[in-house]
Coordinates of C-alpha atoms in Angstrom, one line a residue:
X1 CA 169.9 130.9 141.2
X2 CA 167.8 133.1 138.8
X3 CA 170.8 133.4 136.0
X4 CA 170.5 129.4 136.3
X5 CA 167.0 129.1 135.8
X6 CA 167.0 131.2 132.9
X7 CA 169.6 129.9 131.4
X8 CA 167.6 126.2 131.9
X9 CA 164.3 127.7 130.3
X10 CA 166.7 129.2 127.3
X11 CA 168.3 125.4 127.3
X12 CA 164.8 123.9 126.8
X13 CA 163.1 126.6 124.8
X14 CA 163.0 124.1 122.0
X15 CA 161.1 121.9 123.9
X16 CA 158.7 123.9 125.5
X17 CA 157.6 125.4 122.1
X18 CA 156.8 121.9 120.6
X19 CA 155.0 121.5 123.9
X20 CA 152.9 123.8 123.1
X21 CA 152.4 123.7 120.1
X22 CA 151.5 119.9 120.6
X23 CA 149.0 121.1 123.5
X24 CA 147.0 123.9 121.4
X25 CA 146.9 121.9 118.3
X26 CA 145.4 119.2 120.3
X27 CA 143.2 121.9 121.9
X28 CA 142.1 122.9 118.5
X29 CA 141.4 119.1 117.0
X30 CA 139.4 118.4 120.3
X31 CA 137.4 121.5 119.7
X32 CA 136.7 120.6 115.9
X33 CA 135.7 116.8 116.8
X34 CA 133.5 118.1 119.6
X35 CA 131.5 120.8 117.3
X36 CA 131.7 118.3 114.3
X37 CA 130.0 115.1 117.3
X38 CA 127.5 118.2 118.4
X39 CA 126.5 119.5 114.4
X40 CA 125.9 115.7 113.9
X41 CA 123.7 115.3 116.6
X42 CA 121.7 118.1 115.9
X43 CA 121.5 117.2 112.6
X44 CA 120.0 113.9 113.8
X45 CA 117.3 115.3 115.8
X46 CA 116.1 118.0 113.1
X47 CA 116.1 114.7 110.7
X48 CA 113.9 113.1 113.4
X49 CA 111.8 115.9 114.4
X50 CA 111.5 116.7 110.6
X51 CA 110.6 113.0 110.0
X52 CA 107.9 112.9 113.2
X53 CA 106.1 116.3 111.7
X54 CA 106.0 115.3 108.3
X55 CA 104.6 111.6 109.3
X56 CA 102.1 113.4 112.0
X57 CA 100.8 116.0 109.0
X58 CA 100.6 113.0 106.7
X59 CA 98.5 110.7 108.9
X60 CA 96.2 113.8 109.6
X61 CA 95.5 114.5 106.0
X62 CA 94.6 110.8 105.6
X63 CA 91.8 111.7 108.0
X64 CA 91.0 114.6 106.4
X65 CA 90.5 112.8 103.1
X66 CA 88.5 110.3 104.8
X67 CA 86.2 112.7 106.3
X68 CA 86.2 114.6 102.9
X69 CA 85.0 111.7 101.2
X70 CA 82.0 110.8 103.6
X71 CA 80.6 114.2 103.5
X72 CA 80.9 114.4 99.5
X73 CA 79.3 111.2 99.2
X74 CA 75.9 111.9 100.0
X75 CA 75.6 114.7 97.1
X76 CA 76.1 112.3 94.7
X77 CA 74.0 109.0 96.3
X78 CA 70.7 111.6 96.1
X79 CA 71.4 112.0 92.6
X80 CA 71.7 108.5 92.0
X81 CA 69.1 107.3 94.5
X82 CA 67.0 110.0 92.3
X83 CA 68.1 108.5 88.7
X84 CA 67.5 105.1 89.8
X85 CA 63.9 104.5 92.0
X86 CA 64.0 101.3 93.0
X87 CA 61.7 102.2 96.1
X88 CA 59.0 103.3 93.5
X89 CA 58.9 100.5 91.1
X90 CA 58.9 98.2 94.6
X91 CA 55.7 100.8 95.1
X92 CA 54.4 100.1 91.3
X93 CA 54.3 95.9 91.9
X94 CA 52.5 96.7 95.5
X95 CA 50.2 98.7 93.8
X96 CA 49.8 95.8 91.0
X97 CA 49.5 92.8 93.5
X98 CA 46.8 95.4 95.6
X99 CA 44.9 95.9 92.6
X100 CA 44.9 91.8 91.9
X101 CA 44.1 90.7 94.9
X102 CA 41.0 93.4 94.7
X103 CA 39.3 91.6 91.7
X104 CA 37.0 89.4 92.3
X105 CA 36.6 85.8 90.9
X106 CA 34.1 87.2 88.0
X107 CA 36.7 89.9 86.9
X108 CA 39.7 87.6 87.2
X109 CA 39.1 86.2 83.7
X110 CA 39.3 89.4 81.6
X111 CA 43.0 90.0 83.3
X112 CA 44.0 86.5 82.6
X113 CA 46.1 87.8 79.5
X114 CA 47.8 90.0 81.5
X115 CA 48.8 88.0 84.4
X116 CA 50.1 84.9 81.8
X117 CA 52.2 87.6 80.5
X118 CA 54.4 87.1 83.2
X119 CA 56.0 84.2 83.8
X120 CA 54.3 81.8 86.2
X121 CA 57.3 81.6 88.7
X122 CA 56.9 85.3 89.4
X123 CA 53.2 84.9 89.6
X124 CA 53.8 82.4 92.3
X125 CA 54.9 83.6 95.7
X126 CA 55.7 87.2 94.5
X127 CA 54.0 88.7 97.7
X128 CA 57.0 87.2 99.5
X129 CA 59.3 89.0 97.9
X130 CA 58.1 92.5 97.4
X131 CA 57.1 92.0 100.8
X132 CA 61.2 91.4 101.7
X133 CA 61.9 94.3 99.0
X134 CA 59.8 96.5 101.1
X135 CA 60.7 95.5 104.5
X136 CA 64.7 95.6 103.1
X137 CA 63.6 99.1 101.8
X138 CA 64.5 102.4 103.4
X139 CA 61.3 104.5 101.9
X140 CA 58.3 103.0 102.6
X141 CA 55.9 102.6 100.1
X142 CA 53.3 105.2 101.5
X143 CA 56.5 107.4 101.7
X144 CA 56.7 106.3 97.5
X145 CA 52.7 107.6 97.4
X146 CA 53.9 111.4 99.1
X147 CA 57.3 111.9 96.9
X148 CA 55.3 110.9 93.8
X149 CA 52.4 113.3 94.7
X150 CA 54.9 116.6 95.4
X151 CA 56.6 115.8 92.0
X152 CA 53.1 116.5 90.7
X153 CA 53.3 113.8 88.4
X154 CA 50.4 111.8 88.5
X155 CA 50.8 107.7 89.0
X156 CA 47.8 107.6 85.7
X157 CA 50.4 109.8 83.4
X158 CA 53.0 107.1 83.6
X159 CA 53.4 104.4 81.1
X160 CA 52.0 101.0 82.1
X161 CA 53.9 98.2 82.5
X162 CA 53.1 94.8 83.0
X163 CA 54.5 92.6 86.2
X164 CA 57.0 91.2 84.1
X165 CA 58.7 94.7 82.6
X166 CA 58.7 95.7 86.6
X167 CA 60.2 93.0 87.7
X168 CA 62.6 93.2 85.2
X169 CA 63.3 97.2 85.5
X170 CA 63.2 96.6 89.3
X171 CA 66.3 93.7 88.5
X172 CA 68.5 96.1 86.9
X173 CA 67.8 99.0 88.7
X174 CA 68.3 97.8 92.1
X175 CA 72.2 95.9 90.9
X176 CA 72.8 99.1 88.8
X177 CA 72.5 101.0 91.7
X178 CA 74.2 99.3 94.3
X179 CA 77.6 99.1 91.7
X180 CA 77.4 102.9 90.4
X181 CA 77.5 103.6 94.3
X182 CA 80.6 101.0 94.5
X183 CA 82.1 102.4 91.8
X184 CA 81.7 106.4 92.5
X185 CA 82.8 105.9 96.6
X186 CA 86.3 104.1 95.1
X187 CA 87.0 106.7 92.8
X188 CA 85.9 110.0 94.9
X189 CA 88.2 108.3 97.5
X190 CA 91.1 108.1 95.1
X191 CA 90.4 111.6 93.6
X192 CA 90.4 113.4 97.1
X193 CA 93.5 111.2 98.6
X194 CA 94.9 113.0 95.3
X195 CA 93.4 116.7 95.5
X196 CA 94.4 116.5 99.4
X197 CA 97.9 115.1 99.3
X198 CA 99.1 117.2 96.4
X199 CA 97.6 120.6 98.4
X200 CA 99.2 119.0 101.7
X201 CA 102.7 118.6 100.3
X202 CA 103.0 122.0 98.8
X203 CA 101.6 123.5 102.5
X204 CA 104.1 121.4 104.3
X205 CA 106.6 122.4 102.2
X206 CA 105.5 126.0 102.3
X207 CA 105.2 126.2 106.1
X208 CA 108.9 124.7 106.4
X209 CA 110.8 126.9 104.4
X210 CA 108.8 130.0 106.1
X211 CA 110.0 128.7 108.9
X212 CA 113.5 128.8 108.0
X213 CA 113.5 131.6 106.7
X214 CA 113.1 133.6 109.7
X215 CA 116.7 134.9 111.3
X216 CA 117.6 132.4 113.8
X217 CA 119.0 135.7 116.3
X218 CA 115.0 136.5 116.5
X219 CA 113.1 133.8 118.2
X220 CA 110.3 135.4 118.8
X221 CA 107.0 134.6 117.4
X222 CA 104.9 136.5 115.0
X223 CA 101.5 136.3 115.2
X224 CA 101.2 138.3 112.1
X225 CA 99.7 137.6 108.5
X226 CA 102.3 138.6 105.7
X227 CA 100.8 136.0 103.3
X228 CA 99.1 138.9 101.6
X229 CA 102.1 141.5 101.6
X230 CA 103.2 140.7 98.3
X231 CA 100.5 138.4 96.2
X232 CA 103.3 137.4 93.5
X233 CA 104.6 135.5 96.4
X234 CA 105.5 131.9 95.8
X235 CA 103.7 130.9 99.0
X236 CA 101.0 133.3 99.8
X237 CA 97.7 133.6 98.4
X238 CA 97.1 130.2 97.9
X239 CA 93.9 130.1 99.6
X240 CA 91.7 131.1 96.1
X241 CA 93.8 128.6 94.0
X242 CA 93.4 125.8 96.9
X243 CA 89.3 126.2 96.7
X244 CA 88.7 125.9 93.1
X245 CA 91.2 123.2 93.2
X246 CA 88.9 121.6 95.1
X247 CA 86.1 122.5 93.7
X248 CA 86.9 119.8 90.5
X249 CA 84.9 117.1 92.7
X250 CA 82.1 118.8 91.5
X251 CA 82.5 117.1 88.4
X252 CA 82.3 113.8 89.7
X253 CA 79.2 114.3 92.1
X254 CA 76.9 115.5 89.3
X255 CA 78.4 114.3 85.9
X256 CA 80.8 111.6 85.6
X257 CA 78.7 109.5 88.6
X258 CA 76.3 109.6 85.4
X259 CA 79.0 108.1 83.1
X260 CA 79.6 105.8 85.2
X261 CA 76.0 104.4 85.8
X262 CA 75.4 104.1 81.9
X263 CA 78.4 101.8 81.3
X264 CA 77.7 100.0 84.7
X265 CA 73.5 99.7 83.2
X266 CA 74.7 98.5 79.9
X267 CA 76.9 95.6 81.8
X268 CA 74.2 94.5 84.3
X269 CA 71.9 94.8 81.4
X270 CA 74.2 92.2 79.3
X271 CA 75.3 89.9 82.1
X272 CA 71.6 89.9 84.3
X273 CA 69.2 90.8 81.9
X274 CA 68.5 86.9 81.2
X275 CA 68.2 85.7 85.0
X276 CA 64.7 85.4 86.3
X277 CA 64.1 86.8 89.2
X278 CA 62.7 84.4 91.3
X279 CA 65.7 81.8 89.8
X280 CA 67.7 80.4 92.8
X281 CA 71.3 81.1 92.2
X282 CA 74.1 79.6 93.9
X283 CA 76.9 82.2 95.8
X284 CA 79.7 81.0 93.8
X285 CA 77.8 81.8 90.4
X286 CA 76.7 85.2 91.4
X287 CA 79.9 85.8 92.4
X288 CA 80.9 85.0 88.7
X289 CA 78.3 86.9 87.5
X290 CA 79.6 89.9 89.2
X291 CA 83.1 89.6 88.2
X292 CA 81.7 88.9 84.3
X293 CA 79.8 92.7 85.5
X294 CA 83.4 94.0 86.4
X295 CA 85.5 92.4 83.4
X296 CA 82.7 94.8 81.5
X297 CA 83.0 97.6 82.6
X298 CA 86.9 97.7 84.1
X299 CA 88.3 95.6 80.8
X300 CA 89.0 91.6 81.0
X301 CA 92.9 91.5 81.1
X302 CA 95.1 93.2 82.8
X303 CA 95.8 95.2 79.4
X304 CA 92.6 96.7 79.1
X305 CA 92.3 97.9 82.5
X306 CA 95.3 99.7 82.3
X307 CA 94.2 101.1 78.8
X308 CA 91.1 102.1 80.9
X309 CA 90.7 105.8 81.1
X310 CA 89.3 107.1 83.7
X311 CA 89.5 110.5 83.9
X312 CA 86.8 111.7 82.1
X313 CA 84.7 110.8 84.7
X314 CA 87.4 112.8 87.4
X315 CA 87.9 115.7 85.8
X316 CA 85.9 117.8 82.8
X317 CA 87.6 118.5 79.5
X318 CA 89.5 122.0 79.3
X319 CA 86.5 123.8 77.9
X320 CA 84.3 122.6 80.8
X321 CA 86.4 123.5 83.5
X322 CA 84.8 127.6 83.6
X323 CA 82.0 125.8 83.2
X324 CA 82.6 123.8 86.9
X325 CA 83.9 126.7 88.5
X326 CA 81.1 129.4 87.7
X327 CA 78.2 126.2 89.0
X328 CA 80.2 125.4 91.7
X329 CA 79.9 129.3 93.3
X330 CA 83.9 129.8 92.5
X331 CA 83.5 132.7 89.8
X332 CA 82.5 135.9 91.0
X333 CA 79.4 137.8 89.6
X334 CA 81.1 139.7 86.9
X335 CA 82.4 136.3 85.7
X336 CA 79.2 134.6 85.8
X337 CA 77.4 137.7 84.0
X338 CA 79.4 137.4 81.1
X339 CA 79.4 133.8 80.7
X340 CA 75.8 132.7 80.9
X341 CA 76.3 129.7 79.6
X342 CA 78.6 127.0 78.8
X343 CA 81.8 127.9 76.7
X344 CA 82.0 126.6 73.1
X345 CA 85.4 124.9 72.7
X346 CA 87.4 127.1 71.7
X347 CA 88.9 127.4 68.2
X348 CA 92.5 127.9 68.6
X349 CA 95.7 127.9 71.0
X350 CA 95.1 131.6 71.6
X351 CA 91.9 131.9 72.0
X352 CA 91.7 128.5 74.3
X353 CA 94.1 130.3 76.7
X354 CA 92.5 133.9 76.8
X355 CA 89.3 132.3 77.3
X356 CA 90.5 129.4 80.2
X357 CA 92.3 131.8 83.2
X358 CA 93.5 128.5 84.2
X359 CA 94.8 127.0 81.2
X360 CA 98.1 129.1 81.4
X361 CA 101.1 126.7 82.2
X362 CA 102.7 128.9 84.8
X363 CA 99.3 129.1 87.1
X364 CA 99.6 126.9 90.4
X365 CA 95.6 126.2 89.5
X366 CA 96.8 124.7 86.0
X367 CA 100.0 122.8 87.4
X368 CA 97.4 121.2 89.7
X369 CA 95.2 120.0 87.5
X370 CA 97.8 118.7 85.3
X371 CA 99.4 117.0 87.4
X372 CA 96.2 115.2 88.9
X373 CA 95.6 113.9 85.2
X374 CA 98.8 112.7 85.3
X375 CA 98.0 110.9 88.0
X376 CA 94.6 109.5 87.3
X377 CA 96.0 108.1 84.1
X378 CA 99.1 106.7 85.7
X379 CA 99.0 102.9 85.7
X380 CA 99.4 102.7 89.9
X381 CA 95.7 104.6 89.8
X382 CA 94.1 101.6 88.0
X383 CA 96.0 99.2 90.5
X384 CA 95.2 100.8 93.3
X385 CA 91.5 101.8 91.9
X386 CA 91.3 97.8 91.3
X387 CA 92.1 97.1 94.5
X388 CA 89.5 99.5 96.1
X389 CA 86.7 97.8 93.8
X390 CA 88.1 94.1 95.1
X391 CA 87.5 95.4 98.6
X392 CA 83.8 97.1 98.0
X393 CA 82.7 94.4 95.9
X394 CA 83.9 91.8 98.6
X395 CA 82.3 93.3 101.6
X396 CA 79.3 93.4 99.4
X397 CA 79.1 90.0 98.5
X398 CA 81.0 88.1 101.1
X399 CA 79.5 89.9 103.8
X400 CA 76.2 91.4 103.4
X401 CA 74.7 89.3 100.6
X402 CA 76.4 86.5 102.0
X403 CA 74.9 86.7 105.6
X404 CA 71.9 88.4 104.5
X405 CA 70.6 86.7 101.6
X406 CA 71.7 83.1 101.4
X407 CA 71.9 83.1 105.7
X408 CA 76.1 81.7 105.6
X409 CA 78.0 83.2 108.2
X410 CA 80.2 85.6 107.7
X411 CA 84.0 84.7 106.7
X412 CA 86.2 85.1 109.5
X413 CA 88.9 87.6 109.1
X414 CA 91.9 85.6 109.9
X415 CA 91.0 83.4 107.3
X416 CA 91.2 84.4 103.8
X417 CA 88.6 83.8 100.8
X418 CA 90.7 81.3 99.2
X419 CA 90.9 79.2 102.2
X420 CA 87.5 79.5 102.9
X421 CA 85.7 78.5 99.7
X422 CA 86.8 75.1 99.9
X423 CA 85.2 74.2 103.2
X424 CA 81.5 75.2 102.0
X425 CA 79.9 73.9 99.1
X426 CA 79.5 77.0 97.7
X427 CA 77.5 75.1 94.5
X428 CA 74.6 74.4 96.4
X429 CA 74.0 77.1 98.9
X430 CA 71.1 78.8 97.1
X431 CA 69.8 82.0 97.5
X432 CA 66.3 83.3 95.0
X433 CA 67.4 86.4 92.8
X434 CA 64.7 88.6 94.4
X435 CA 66.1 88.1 98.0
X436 CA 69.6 89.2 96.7
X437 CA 67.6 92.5 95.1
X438 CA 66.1 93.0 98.5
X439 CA 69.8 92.9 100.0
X440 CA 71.0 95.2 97.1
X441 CA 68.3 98.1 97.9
X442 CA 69.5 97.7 101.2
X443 CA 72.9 98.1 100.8
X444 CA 72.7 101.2 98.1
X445 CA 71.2 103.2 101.2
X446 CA 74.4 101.8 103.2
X447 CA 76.5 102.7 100.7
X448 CA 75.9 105.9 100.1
X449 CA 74.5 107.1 103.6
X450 CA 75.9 104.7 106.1
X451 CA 76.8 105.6 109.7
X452 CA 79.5 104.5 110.0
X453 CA 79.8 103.4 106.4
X454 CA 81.7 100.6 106.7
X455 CA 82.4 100.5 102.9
X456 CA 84.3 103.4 103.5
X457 CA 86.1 101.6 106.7
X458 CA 86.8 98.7 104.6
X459 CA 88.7 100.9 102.0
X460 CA 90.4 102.2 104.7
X461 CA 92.0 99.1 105.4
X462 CA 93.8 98.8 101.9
X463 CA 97.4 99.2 102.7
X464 CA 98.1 100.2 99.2
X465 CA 96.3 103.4 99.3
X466 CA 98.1 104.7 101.5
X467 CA 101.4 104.1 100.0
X468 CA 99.8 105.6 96.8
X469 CA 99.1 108.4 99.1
X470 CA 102.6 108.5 100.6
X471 CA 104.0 108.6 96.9
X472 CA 102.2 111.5 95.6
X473 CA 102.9 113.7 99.6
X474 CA 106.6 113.1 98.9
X475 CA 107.5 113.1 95.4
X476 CA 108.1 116.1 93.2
X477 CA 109.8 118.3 96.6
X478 CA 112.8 118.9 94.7
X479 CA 111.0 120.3 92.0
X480 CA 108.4 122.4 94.4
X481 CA 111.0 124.2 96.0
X482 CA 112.7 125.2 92.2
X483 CA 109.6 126.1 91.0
X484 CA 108.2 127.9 94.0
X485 CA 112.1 129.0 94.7
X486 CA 112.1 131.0 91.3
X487 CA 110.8 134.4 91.9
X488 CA 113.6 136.0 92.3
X489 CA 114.1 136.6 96.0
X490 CA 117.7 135.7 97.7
X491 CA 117.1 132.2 98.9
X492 CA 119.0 131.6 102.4
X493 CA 121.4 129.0 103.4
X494 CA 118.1 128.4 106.5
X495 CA 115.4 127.5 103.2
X496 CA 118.3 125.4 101.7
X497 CA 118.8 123.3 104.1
X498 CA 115.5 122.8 105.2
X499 CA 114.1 121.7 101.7
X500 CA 117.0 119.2 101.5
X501 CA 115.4 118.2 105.2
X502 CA 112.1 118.1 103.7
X503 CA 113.3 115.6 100.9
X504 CA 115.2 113.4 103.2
X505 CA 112.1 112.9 105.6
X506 CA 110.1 112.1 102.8
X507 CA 112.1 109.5 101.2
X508 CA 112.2 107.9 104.6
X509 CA 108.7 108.0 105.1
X510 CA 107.6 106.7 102.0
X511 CA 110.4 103.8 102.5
X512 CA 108.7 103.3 106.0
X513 CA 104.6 103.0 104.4
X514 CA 106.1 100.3 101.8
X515 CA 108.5 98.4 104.3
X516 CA 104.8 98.4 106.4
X517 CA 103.0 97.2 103.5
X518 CA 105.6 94.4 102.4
X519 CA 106.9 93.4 105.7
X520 CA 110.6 93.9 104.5

């Protein structure tokens, strides 16, 4: 029995070998598909957990932007509120009409050259409108009397001007006003959607490759701060070069909101400076009239708004920018001591960058700013900036003075302005010139000071911004992690692969924002 068994399993030892061969190779190929299905998988879900995080990070520095914006906003509306009175020459025609109505009939002829100075249509019924300039005013004019007394300048040391030059100074101040607000909101929005996504893609980069750089066999959590173990480190010690990034706003806020009120003056001046202001004008031609405003100061074609620069009113020259740092508080006092006042431009290479910390190429302060010139003179800033302006200068018009001034109702949001002009006569819907100033003092208060500024909401709603955004978060990743890769440290297989994470869930974000916008 046993000498035939064995001499069956010797038979069939042939067989039995393939067997098992066939078996464990099959074993092994199982194995390999199920690890290869289970790496997939996993794959999958870091892609989707990488894609949620990065979306959920981008969303919440939209917010922060948004928030950044409204509190910068009032620093420069006091300046420009300040540069522009309109509240006080509204005080100076009260004061006028006060002064007339105080004559009596036997002193009325020795002012008669005065008064026929002015034209007869503002002589007639002007009590109505400084009476709506006042009551659309958000200083009153008692509150004109106090602010003029602290200033110590006395209302007798001030030139005289006749009711005409008022009324006139009062016309281009109060439209001047209301458009340099227009104008700096759109481009401090698009200057801090720039300053905040470029500082949010190299801290979401940052915090993803620190995390992948920990050993995978320790999951524990460390709770403490090695940023400042080594400061040569490509991602620590940012916190210095983050703040004075920042701190370029100041620019804007107290000298190129300046630039642009002088271009925006000299345009009003040219396209308003002839209207009377008690002239009745029609919706559709002030709406020309403030696209003739635009064309002036943004460039008539196409062409010459991309030609446009903008950034010197963004940014200050390279020889200015100690100059922002040390008044902005970002120097310390050793700095500040030495420089006492502005730099002179310097005379040479050399001496431009021993004199300019930040003008060196390889410092993260001066790739910053470079690349956010880049941007501001990239032709997608003028598109987008264009759009914001549409969207301002629409909500101005179509809304406020719209409702406010000439008493139409407001346009309906599920109907757009193209289908909406035809069903009013636009032509003869009048509205006087003073009532729209009485609006425009109105609105410059809302502009700049609004709760909730709904300026600010409507920019919000521009779809394009944030796919402008979206593009600046998730370009350039590759060349972060090279750049910020380079110091020399062993990079692990963990920071590899998740910067090439990092770069796939941006491309699919930024592919999601524009299928959004264009409904593909």
């Amino acid at each position: 029995m046993i000498t035939s068994t064995r001499n069956w399993f010797r038979r069939n030892r042939t067989n039995f070998a393939v067997g098992a061969g066939v078996l464990g190779l099959g074993y092994v190929a199982g194995q390999y598909v199920l690890s290869k299905v289970a790496e997939t998988r996993q794959r999958m879900a870091e892609d989707r957990i990488a894609k949620e995080n990065l979306r959920r990070r981008f969303q919440q520095n939209q917010e922060d932007c948004t928030i950044t914006v409204l509190a910068l906003l009032p620093t420069a509306t006091e300046s420009i509120l300040e540069a522009l009175p309109v509240e006080q020459i509204t005080h100076d025609l009260q004061r006028k009409r006060a002064e007339r109505l105080g004559r009596n009939a036997g002193t009325s002829d020795s002012v008669a050259p005065i008064l026929s100075s002015a034209p007869s249509s503002i002589t007639d019924d002007d009590g109505k409108s400084l009476a709506s300039l006042q009551a659309d005013s958000y200083v009153h004019a008692s509150q004109m009397t106090a602010s003029s007394a602290e200033s110590g300048e006395p209302e007798a040391s001030r030139p005289l001007k006749s009711k005409a030059q008022l009324w006139n100074e009062l016309k281009i101040t109060s439209i001047t006003r209301a458009f340099t607000l227009l104008y700096t909101l759109s481009l401090l929005t698009l200057l801090t959607r720039i300053q905040l996504n470029l500082l949010g893609r190299r801290n979401y980069l940052s915090s993803v490759v620190s995390m992948a750089s920990h050993s995978p066999q320790d999951p524990t959590i460390s709770l403490e701060n090695r940023d400042d173990d080594n400061a040569e480190q490509a991602w620590g010690n940012d916190f210095e070069t983050n703040r004075k990034f920042l701190t370029f706003s100041w620019w804007l806020l107290h000298r190129g909101w300046r630039q642009v009120m002088e271009k925006v003056e000299t345009a009003v001046t040219a396209v308003f400076g002839p209207l009377n202001p008690r002239e009745d004008i029609p919706l559709e031609k002030l709406s020309a009239l403030i696209l003739e405003v635009r064309r002036n100061v943004e460039g008539a074609t196409p062409e010459e708004r991309r030609s446009h620069k903008w950034l010197p009113y963004l940014l200050p020259p390279l020889e200015e920018e100690e100059y922002v740092l040390r008044e902005s508080g970002m120097l310390k006092s050793s700095s500040a001591a030495q420089s006492a006042s502005i730099p002179s431009p310097p005379s040479s290479p050399a001496q431009l960058s021993s004199s300019h910390p930040s003008s060196s190429p390889s410092t993260p302060l001066r790739r910053l700013l470079d690349e956010t010139a880049d941007l501001i003179d990239s032709p997608p800033f003028t598109q987008i900036l264009t759009l914001l302006l549409d969207t301002t200068f629409s909500h101005l018009t179509d809304h406020q003075i719209r409702t406010d001034a000439y008493k139409l109702p407001s346009p309906s949001s599920a109907i757009t302005r193209v289908q909406e002009l035809p069903d009013l006569d636009l032509g003869l819907t009048k509205a006087k010139l003073a009532s729209i100033l009485a609006v425009l003092t109105r609105q410059a208060h809302a502009i700049g000071n609004g709760v909730p500024n709904r300026y600010a909401q409507a920019i919000e709603g521009v779809k394009e911004l944030e796919a402008f955004a979206a593009v600046i978060y998730s370009s350039h990743f590759e060349f972060e992690a090279l750049e910020d890769g380079g110091d020399g440290r062993a990079r692990g297989t963990g920071e590899v692969r998740a910067e090439k994470g990092v770069m796939n869930a941006a491309t699919g974000m930024l592919d999601s924002v524009w299928g959004r916008i264009t409904g593909q």
